[in-house]
Amino acid sequence: PEVWRTYFSKFAEDKKKGVTSISVILNNHQLLRKLTYRRLWRQQLLRFLPKAKGDNAIDLNDENIVRYHVSMYLKEQEGSKNGFCCNLWSCIFMPLMNTFGYYLPPEKLVDNIFAANEEIEQLLEQKYDVVKVFATFETEASQRHVLEILKTSARMVRVNATEKVSTERALFQGNVLHVVEAPEPDTVRWLDLHSSVSTRYIQRLVTF
């Protein structure tokens, strides 16, 4: 982040009121998705585990303990009798919901969680390229000044036309950057920032 902060601070109109924060977005969408799914699966699994807090809380990272409590839950369910509606739900609707990842049985949730743990460890060891950088300026005047200086066309960025940049200072490590005003944070699809323009168009056509 400090490399990007130094770069953008060069163009701030007021050097004393330059960049306040830098958010660097990496091309780690696979890692983010795995972390998101694991969190959802853990939340679902808690419905089948004993309610406990503090020192008595179940360690969800301990596979042996988790599988033990799940097996105890399944044994308790074996002796219970279900009504007609429950049987209908379990035999017809539940398998259909399971195919979409909803209402997964506890043993399946455990398998998913600990398989995800291994994948997450592998993904954490990888190095990821920068996809986007969000820079926040202390004043709007500084923001506008930077946008004006670093204004480029899409073609210049695509072919990295360094000779057409107004000043050499505008290059970042020899590359032409595509600098635009950022949208509001709540409108950004953070898990899809890695997608190319063509991919986003295809996604829109499919959903349309």
PDB file of C-alpha atoms in Angstrom:
ATOM      1  CA  PRO A   1       0.000   0.000   0.000  1.00  0.00           C
ATOM      2  CA  GLU A   2       2.792   2.469   0.751  1.00  0.00           C
ATOM      3  CA  VAL A   3       4.095   2.205  -2.813  1.00  0.00           C
ATOM      4  CA  TRP A   4       0.689   3.257  -4.130  1.00  0.00           C
ATOM      5  CA  ARG A   5       0.305   5.956  -1.483  1.00  0.00           C
ATOM      6  CA  THR A   6       3.634   7.486  -2.539  1.00  0.00           C
ATOM      7  CA  TYR A   7       2.651   7.323  -6.204  1.00  0.00           C
ATOM      8  CA  PHE A   8      -0.725   9.078  -5.852  1.00  0.00           C
ATOM      9  CA  SER A   9       0.554  11.581  -3.279  1.00  0.00           C
ATOM     10  CA  LYS A  10       2.891  13.032  -5.944  1.00  0.00           C
ATOM     11  CA  PHE A  11      -0.122  14.455  -7.786  1.00  0.00           C
ATOM     12  CA  ALA A  12      -2.169  15.764  -4.861  1.00  0.00           C
ATOM     13  CA  GLU A  13      -2.822  19.496  -5.165  1.00  0.00           C
ATOM     14  CA  ASP A  14      -2.056  20.028  -1.473  1.00  0.00           C
ATOM     15  CA  LYS A  15       0.899  17.869  -0.408  1.00  0.00           C
ATOM     16  CA  LYS A  16      -0.128  18.171   3.237  1.00  0.00           C
ATOM     17  CA  LYS A  17      -3.645  16.951   2.450  1.00  0.00           C
ATOM     18  CA  GLY A  18      -2.987  14.084   0.099  1.00  0.00           C
ATOM     19  CA  VAL A  19      -3.923  10.414   0.302  1.00  0.00           C
ATOM     20  CA  THR A  20      -5.690   9.335   3.494  1.00  0.00           C
ATOM     21  CA  SER A  21      -6.092   5.629   2.706  1.00  0.00           C
ATOM     22  CA  ILE A  22      -5.167   3.011   0.116  1.00  0.00           C
ATOM     23  CA  SER A  23      -7.061  -0.243  -0.516  1.00  0.00           C
ATOM     24  CA  VAL A  24      -5.221  -2.746  -2.711  1.00  0.00           C
ATOM     25  CA  ILE A  25      -7.469  -5.412  -4.272  1.00  0.00           C
ATOM     26  CA  LEU A  26      -5.703  -8.660  -5.171  1.00  0.00           C
ATOM     27  CA  ASN A  27      -6.723 -11.292  -7.705  1.00  0.00           C
ATOM     28  CA  ASN A  28      -7.551 -13.709  -4.877  1.00  0.00           C
ATOM     29  CA  HIS A  29     -11.246 -14.293  -5.623  1.00  0.00           C
ATOM     30  CA  GLN A  30     -10.889 -18.060  -5.210  1.00  0.00           C
ATOM     31  CA  LEU A  31      -9.548 -17.572  -1.690  1.00  0.00           C
ATOM     32  CA  LEU A  32     -12.318 -15.101  -0.832  1.00  0.00           C
ATOM     33  CA  ARG A  33     -15.011 -17.456  -2.098  1.00  0.00           C
ATOM     34  CA  LYS A  34     -13.611 -20.362  -0.084  1.00  0.00           C
ATOM     35  CA  LEU A  35     -13.490 -18.211   3.056  1.00  0.00           C
ATOM     36  CA  THR A  36     -17.071 -17.059   2.433  1.00  0.00           C
ATOM     37  CA  TYR A  37     -18.388 -20.582   1.886  1.00  0.00           C
ATOM     38  CA  ARG A  38     -16.563 -21.882   4.949  1.00  0.00           C
ATOM     39  CA  ARG A  39     -18.109 -19.168   7.107  1.00  0.00           C
ATOM     40  CA  LEU A  40     -21.599 -20.001   5.791  1.00  0.00           C
ATOM     41  CA  TRP A  41     -21.088 -23.731   6.345  1.00  0.00           C
ATOM     42  CA  ARG A  42     -19.893 -23.097   9.901  1.00  0.00           C
ATOM     43  CA  GLN A  43     -22.959 -20.980  10.625  1.00  0.00           C
ATOM     44  CA  GLN A  44     -25.204 -23.771   9.325  1.00  0.00           C
ATOM     45  CA  LEU A  45     -23.299 -26.418  11.299  1.00  0.00           C
ATOM     46  CA  LEU A  46     -23.848 -24.560  14.583  1.00  0.00           C
ATOM     47  CA  ARG A  47     -27.546 -25.481  14.353  1.00  0.00           C
ATOM     48  CA  PHE A  48     -26.613 -29.124  14.946  1.00  0.00           C
ATOM     49  CA  LEU A  49     -24.056 -28.583  17.727  1.00  0.00           C
ATOM     50  CA  PRO A  50     -24.648 -28.091  21.472  1.00  0.00           C
ATOM     51  CA  LYS A  51     -25.092 -24.473  22.515  1.00  0.00           C
ATOM     52  CA  ALA A  52     -22.036 -23.433  24.497  1.00  0.00           C
ATOM     53  CA  LYS A  53     -20.125 -20.224  25.189  1.00  0.00           C
ATOM     54  CA  GLY A  54     -16.776 -19.192  26.606  1.00  0.00           C
ATOM     55  CA  ASP A  55     -14.422 -21.992  27.618  1.00  0.00           C
ATOM     56  CA  ASN A  56     -17.109 -24.594  26.871  1.00  0.00           C
ATOM     57  CA  ALA A  57     -17.564 -23.474  23.262  1.00  0.00           C
ATOM     58  CA  ILE A  58     -16.823 -26.104  20.643  1.00  0.00           C
ATOM     59  CA  ASP A  59     -13.600 -25.530  18.725  1.00  0.00           C
ATOM     60  CA  LEU A  60     -14.725 -25.609  15.095  1.00  0.00           C
ATOM     61  CA  ASN A  61     -11.092 -26.047  14.019  1.00  0.00           C
ATOM     62  CA  ASP A  62     -10.807 -29.393  15.841  1.00  0.00           C
ATOM     63  CA  GLU A  63     -12.098 -31.969  13.369  1.00  0.00           C
ATOM     64  CA  ASN A  64     -12.254 -34.807  15.893  1.00  0.00           C
ATOM     65  CA  ILE A  65     -14.365 -32.829  18.363  1.00  0.00           C
ATOM     66  CA  VAL A  66     -16.709 -31.556  15.661  1.00  0.00           C
ATOM     67  CA  ARG A  67     -17.253 -35.004  14.165  1.00  0.00           C
ATOM     68  CA  TYR A  68     -17.884 -36.422  17.635  1.00  0.00           C
ATOM     69  CA  HIS A  69     -20.673 -33.941  18.359  1.00  0.00           C
ATOM     70  CA  VAL A  70     -22.169 -34.445  14.901  1.00  0.00           C
ATOM     71  CA  SER A  71     -22.212 -38.224  15.425  1.00  0.00           C
ATOM     72  CA  MET A  72     -23.963 -37.721  18.778  1.00  0.00           C
ATOM     73  CA  TYR A  73     -26.560 -35.524  17.098  1.00  0.00           C
ATOM     74  CA  LEU A  74     -27.188 -38.129  14.382  1.00  0.00           C
ATOM     75  CA  LYS A  75     -27.649 -40.865  16.996  1.00  0.00           C
ATOM     76  CA  GLU A  76     -30.246 -38.750  18.780  1.00  0.00           C
ATOM     77  CA  GLN A  77     -32.091 -38.233  15.508  1.00  0.00           C
ATOM     78  CA  GLU A  78     -32.198 -41.967  14.767  1.00  0.00           C
ATOM     79  CA  GLY A  79     -34.563 -42.593  17.665  1.00  0.00           C
ATOM     80  CA  SER A  80     -36.935 -39.726  16.887  1.00  0.00           C
ATOM     81  CA  LYS A  81     -40.103 -40.201  14.844  1.00  0.00           C
ATOM     82  CA  ASN A  82     -40.997 -37.768  12.104  1.00  0.00           C
ATOM     83  CA  GLY A  83     -44.455 -36.880  10.882  1.00  0.00           C
ATOM     84  CA  PHE A  84     -45.728 -37.095   7.339  1.00  0.00           C
ATOM     85  CA  CYS A  85     -44.702 -33.527   6.448  1.00  0.00           C
ATOM     86  CA  CYS A  86     -41.167 -34.049   7.773  1.00  0.00           C
ATOM     87  CA  ASN A  87     -40.798 -37.269   5.814  1.00  0.00           C
ATOM     88  CA  LEU A  88     -42.081 -35.572   2.673  1.00  0.00           C
ATOM     89  CA  TRP A  89     -39.594 -32.726   3.153  1.00  0.00           C
ATOM     90  CA  SER A  90     -36.693 -35.121   3.807  1.00  0.00           C
ATOM     91  CA  CYS A  91     -37.427 -37.423   0.867  1.00  0.00           C
ATOM     92  CA  ILE A  92     -38.421 -34.951  -1.855  1.00  0.00           C
ATOM     93  CA  PHE A  93     -37.575 -31.352  -1.157  1.00  0.00           C
ATOM     94  CA  MET A  94     -34.402 -31.742   0.921  1.00  0.00           C
ATOM     95  CA  PRO A  95     -32.370 -33.551  -1.800  1.00  0.00           C
ATOM     96  CA  LEU A  96     -33.391 -30.870  -4.276  1.00  0.00           C
ATOM     97  CA  MET A  97     -32.279 -28.075  -1.924  1.00  0.00           C
ATOM     98  CA  ASN A  98     -29.017 -29.928  -1.218  1.00  0.00           C
ATOM     99  CA  THR A  99     -28.052 -29.744  -4.905  1.00  0.00           C
ATOM    100  CA  PHE A 100     -28.042 -25.929  -4.574  1.00  0.00           C
ATOM    101  CA  GLY A 101     -26.074 -26.007  -1.325  1.00  0.00           C
ATOM    102  CA  TYR A 102     -29.017 -25.367   1.011  1.00  0.00           C
ATOM    103  CA  TYR A 103     -30.004 -27.368   4.108  1.00  0.00           C
ATOM    104  CA  LEU A 104     -26.971 -29.621   3.879  1.00  0.00           C
ATOM    105  CA  PRO A 105     -26.854 -32.466   6.429  1.00  0.00           C
ATOM    106  CA  PRO A 106     -24.343 -31.963   9.273  1.00  0.00           C
ATOM    107  CA  GLU A 107     -21.954 -34.696   8.090  1.00  0.00           C
ATOM    108  CA  LYS A 108     -21.770 -33.050   4.650  1.00  0.00           C
ATOM    109  CA  LEU A 109     -21.137 -29.658   6.240  1.00  0.00           C
ATOM    110  CA  VAL A 110     -18.240 -31.105   8.235  1.00  0.00           C
ATOM    111  CA  ASP A 111     -16.721 -32.644   5.097  1.00  0.00           C
ATOM    112  CA  ASN A 112     -17.052 -29.336   3.230  1.00  0.00           C
ATOM    113  CA  ILE A 113     -15.567 -27.265   6.059  1.00  0.00           C
ATOM    114  CA  PHE A 114     -12.421 -29.332   6.574  1.00  0.00           C
ATOM    115  CA  ALA A 115     -11.898 -29.830   2.847  1.00  0.00           C
ATOM    116  CA  ALA A 116     -12.124 -26.032   2.524  1.00  0.00           C
ATOM    117  CA  ASN A 117      -9.552 -25.626   5.314  1.00  0.00           C
ATOM    118  CA  GLU A 118      -6.975 -27.533   3.281  1.00  0.00           C
ATOM    119  CA  GLU A 119      -7.737 -25.567   0.118  1.00  0.00           C
ATOM    120  CA  ILE A 120      -7.541 -22.271   2.004  1.00  0.00           C
ATOM    121  CA  GLU A 121      -4.100 -23.151   3.391  1.00  0.00           C
ATOM    122  CA  GLN A 122      -2.857 -23.842  -0.140  1.00  0.00           C
ATOM    123  CA  LEU A 123      -4.385 -20.638  -1.503  1.00  0.00           C
ATOM    124  CA  LEU A 124      -2.821 -18.575   1.286  1.00  0.00           C
ATOM    125  CA  GLU A 125       0.637 -19.676   0.147  1.00  0.00           C
ATOM    126  CA  GLN A 126       0.150 -18.285  -3.352  1.00  0.00           C
ATOM    127  CA  LYS A 127       1.104 -14.797  -4.541  1.00  0.00           C
ATOM    128  CA  TYR A 128      -1.594 -12.695  -6.188  1.00  0.00           C
ATOM    129  CA  ASP A 129      -1.479  -9.871  -8.726  1.00  0.00           C
ATOM    130  CA  VAL A 130      -3.068  -6.497  -8.026  1.00  0.00           C
ATOM    131  CA  VAL A 131      -6.468  -6.079  -9.725  1.00  0.00           C
ATOM    132  CA  LYS A 132      -7.497  -2.617  -8.583  1.00  0.00           C
ATOM    133  CA  VAL A 133      -6.353   0.086  -6.191  1.00  0.00           C
ATOM    134  CA  PHE A 134      -8.746   2.444  -4.379  1.00  0.00           C
ATOM    135  CA  ALA A 135      -7.199   5.716  -3.210  1.00  0.00           C
ATOM    136  CA  THR A 136      -9.039   8.084  -0.856  1.00  0.00           C
ATOM    137  CA  PHE A 137      -7.977  11.739  -0.754  1.00  0.00           C
ATOM    138  CA  GLU A 138      -8.456  14.170   2.082  1.00  0.00           C
ATOM    139  CA  THR A 139      -9.909  16.850  -0.183  1.00  0.00           C
ATOM    140  CA  GLU A 140     -12.006  16.722  -3.329  1.00  0.00           C
ATOM    141  CA  ALA A 141      -9.647  19.238  -4.929  1.00  0.00           C
ATOM    142  CA  SER A 142      -6.760  16.764  -4.641  1.00  0.00           C
ATOM    143  CA  GLN A 143      -8.918  13.999  -6.062  1.00  0.00           C
ATOM    144  CA  ARG A 144      -9.929  16.086  -9.079  1.00  0.00           C
ATOM    145  CA  HIS A 145      -6.349  17.189  -9.632  1.00  0.00           C
ATOM    146  CA  VAL A 146      -5.110  13.584  -9.718  1.00  0.00           C
ATOM    147  CA  LEU A 147      -7.923  12.496 -12.055  1.00  0.00           C
ATOM    148  CA  GLU A 148      -7.059  15.318 -14.449  1.00  0.00           C
ATOM    149  CA  ILE A 149      -3.322  14.585 -14.536  1.00  0.00           C
ATOM    150  CA  LEU A 150      -3.688  10.805 -14.878  1.00  0.00           C
ATOM    151  CA  LYS A 151      -6.519  10.891 -17.408  1.00  0.00           C
ATOM    152  CA  THR A 152      -5.876   8.351 -20.207  1.00  0.00           C
ATOM    153  CA  SER A 153      -7.853   6.516 -22.851  1.00  0.00           C
ATOM    154  CA  ALA A 154      -8.706   2.816 -22.712  1.00  0.00           C
ATOM    155  CA  ARG A 155      -6.565   2.224 -25.806  1.00  0.00           C
ATOM    156  CA  MET A 156      -3.501   3.832 -24.205  1.00  0.00           C
ATOM    157  CA  VAL A 157      -3.862   1.508 -21.231  1.00  0.00           C
ATOM    158  CA  ARG A 158      -4.453  -1.564 -23.403  1.00  0.00           C
ATOM    159  CA  VAL A 159      -1.306  -1.069 -25.509  1.00  0.00           C
ATOM    160  CA  ASN A 160       0.631   0.615 -22.669  1.00  0.00           C
ATOM    161  CA  ALA A 161       1.338   3.712 -24.798  1.00  0.00           C
ATOM    162  CA  THR A 162       3.920   5.225 -22.486  1.00  0.00           C
ATOM    163  CA  GLU A 163       5.088   7.721 -25.134  1.00  0.00           C
ATOM    164  CA  LYS A 164       1.662   9.422 -25.136  1.00  0.00           C
ATOM    165  CA  VAL A 165       1.515  10.073 -21.402  1.00  0.00           C
ATOM    166  CA  SER A 166       1.726  13.780 -20.595  1.00  0.00           C
ATOM    167  CA  THR A 167       4.413  13.348 -17.966  1.00  0.00           C
ATOM    168  CA  GLU A 168       6.743  10.490 -17.098  1.00  0.00           C
ATOM    169  CA  ARG A 169       5.717  10.854 -13.474  1.00  0.00           C
ATOM    170  CA  ALA A 170       2.284   9.540 -14.434  1.00  0.00           C
ATOM    171  CA  LEU A 171       3.746   6.120 -15.227  1.00  0.00           C
ATOM    172  CA  PHE A 172       3.657   3.516 -12.475  1.00  0.00           C
ATOM    173  CA  GLN A 173       6.715   1.272 -12.760  1.00  0.00           C
ATOM    174  CA  GLY A 174       6.742   1.876 -16.524  1.00  0.00           C
ATOM    175  CA  ASN A 175       3.015   1.198 -17.007  1.00  0.00           C
ATOM    176  CA  VAL A 176       0.082   3.388 -18.028  1.00  0.00           C
ATOM    177  CA  LEU A 177      -2.700   3.181 -15.460  1.00  0.00           C
ATOM    178  CA  HIS A 178      -6.443   3.418 -16.022  1.00  0.00           C
ATOM    179  CA  VAL A 179      -7.424   5.949 -13.346  1.00  0.00           C
ATOM    180  CA  VAL A 180     -11.102   6.837 -12.918  1.00  0.00           C
ATOM    181  CA  GLU A 181     -13.356   8.080 -10.146  1.00  0.00           C
ATOM    182  CA  ALA A 182     -14.365   5.139  -7.976  1.00  0.00           C
ATOM    183  CA  PRO A 183     -18.018   4.168  -7.422  1.00  0.00           C
ATOM    184  CA  GLU A 184     -19.598   4.149  -3.982  1.00  0.00           C
ATOM    185  CA  PRO A 185     -18.301   1.239  -1.834  1.00  0.00           C
ATOM    186  CA  ASP A 186     -21.752  -0.346  -1.445  1.00  0.00           C
ATOM    187  CA  THR A 187     -22.122  -0.627  -5.243  1.00  0.00           C
ATOM    188  CA  VAL A 188     -18.845  -2.509  -5.768  1.00  0.00           C
ATOM    189  CA  ARG A 189     -19.076  -6.277  -6.371  1.00  0.00           C
ATOM    190  CA  TRP A 190     -15.926  -7.113  -4.439  1.00  0.00           C
ATOM    191  CA  LEU A 191     -15.842 -10.808  -5.409  1.00  0.00           C
ATOM    192  CA  ASP A 192     -16.037  -9.998  -9.131  1.00  0.00           C
ATOM    193  CA  LEU A 193     -13.311  -7.353  -9.417  1.00  0.00           C
ATOM    194  CA  HIS A 194     -11.049  -9.864 -11.150  1.00  0.00           C
ATOM    195  CA  SER A 195     -13.507 -10.303 -14.049  1.00  0.00           C
ATOM    196  CA  SER A 196     -12.598  -8.731 -17.374  1.00  0.00           C
ATOM    197  CA  VAL A 197     -14.943  -6.401 -19.246  1.00  0.00           C
ATOM    198  CA  SER A 198     -15.852  -9.145 -21.742  1.00  0.00           C
ATOM    199  CA  THR A 199     -16.648 -11.562 -18.895  1.00  0.00           C
ATOM    200  CA  ARG A 200     -18.936  -9.019 -17.246  1.00  0.00           C
ATOM    201  CA  TYR A 201     -20.786  -8.434 -20.538  1.00  0.00           C
ATOM    202  CA  ILE A 202     -21.304 -12.185 -20.960  1.00  0.00           C
ATOM    203  CA  GLN A 203     -22.609 -12.459 -17.392  1.00  0.00           C
ATOM    204  CA  ARG A 204     -25.094  -9.660 -18.040  1.00  0.00           C
ATOM    205  CA  LEU A 205     -26.318 -11.306 -21.239  1.00  0.00           C
ATOM    206  CA  VAL A 206     -26.799 -14.650 -19.497  1.00  0.00           C
ATOM    207  CA  THR A 207     -28.696 -13.133 -16.556  1.00  0.00           C
ATOM    208  CA  PHE A 208     -30.779 -11.031 -18.969  1.00  0.00           C
TER     209      PHE A 208
END
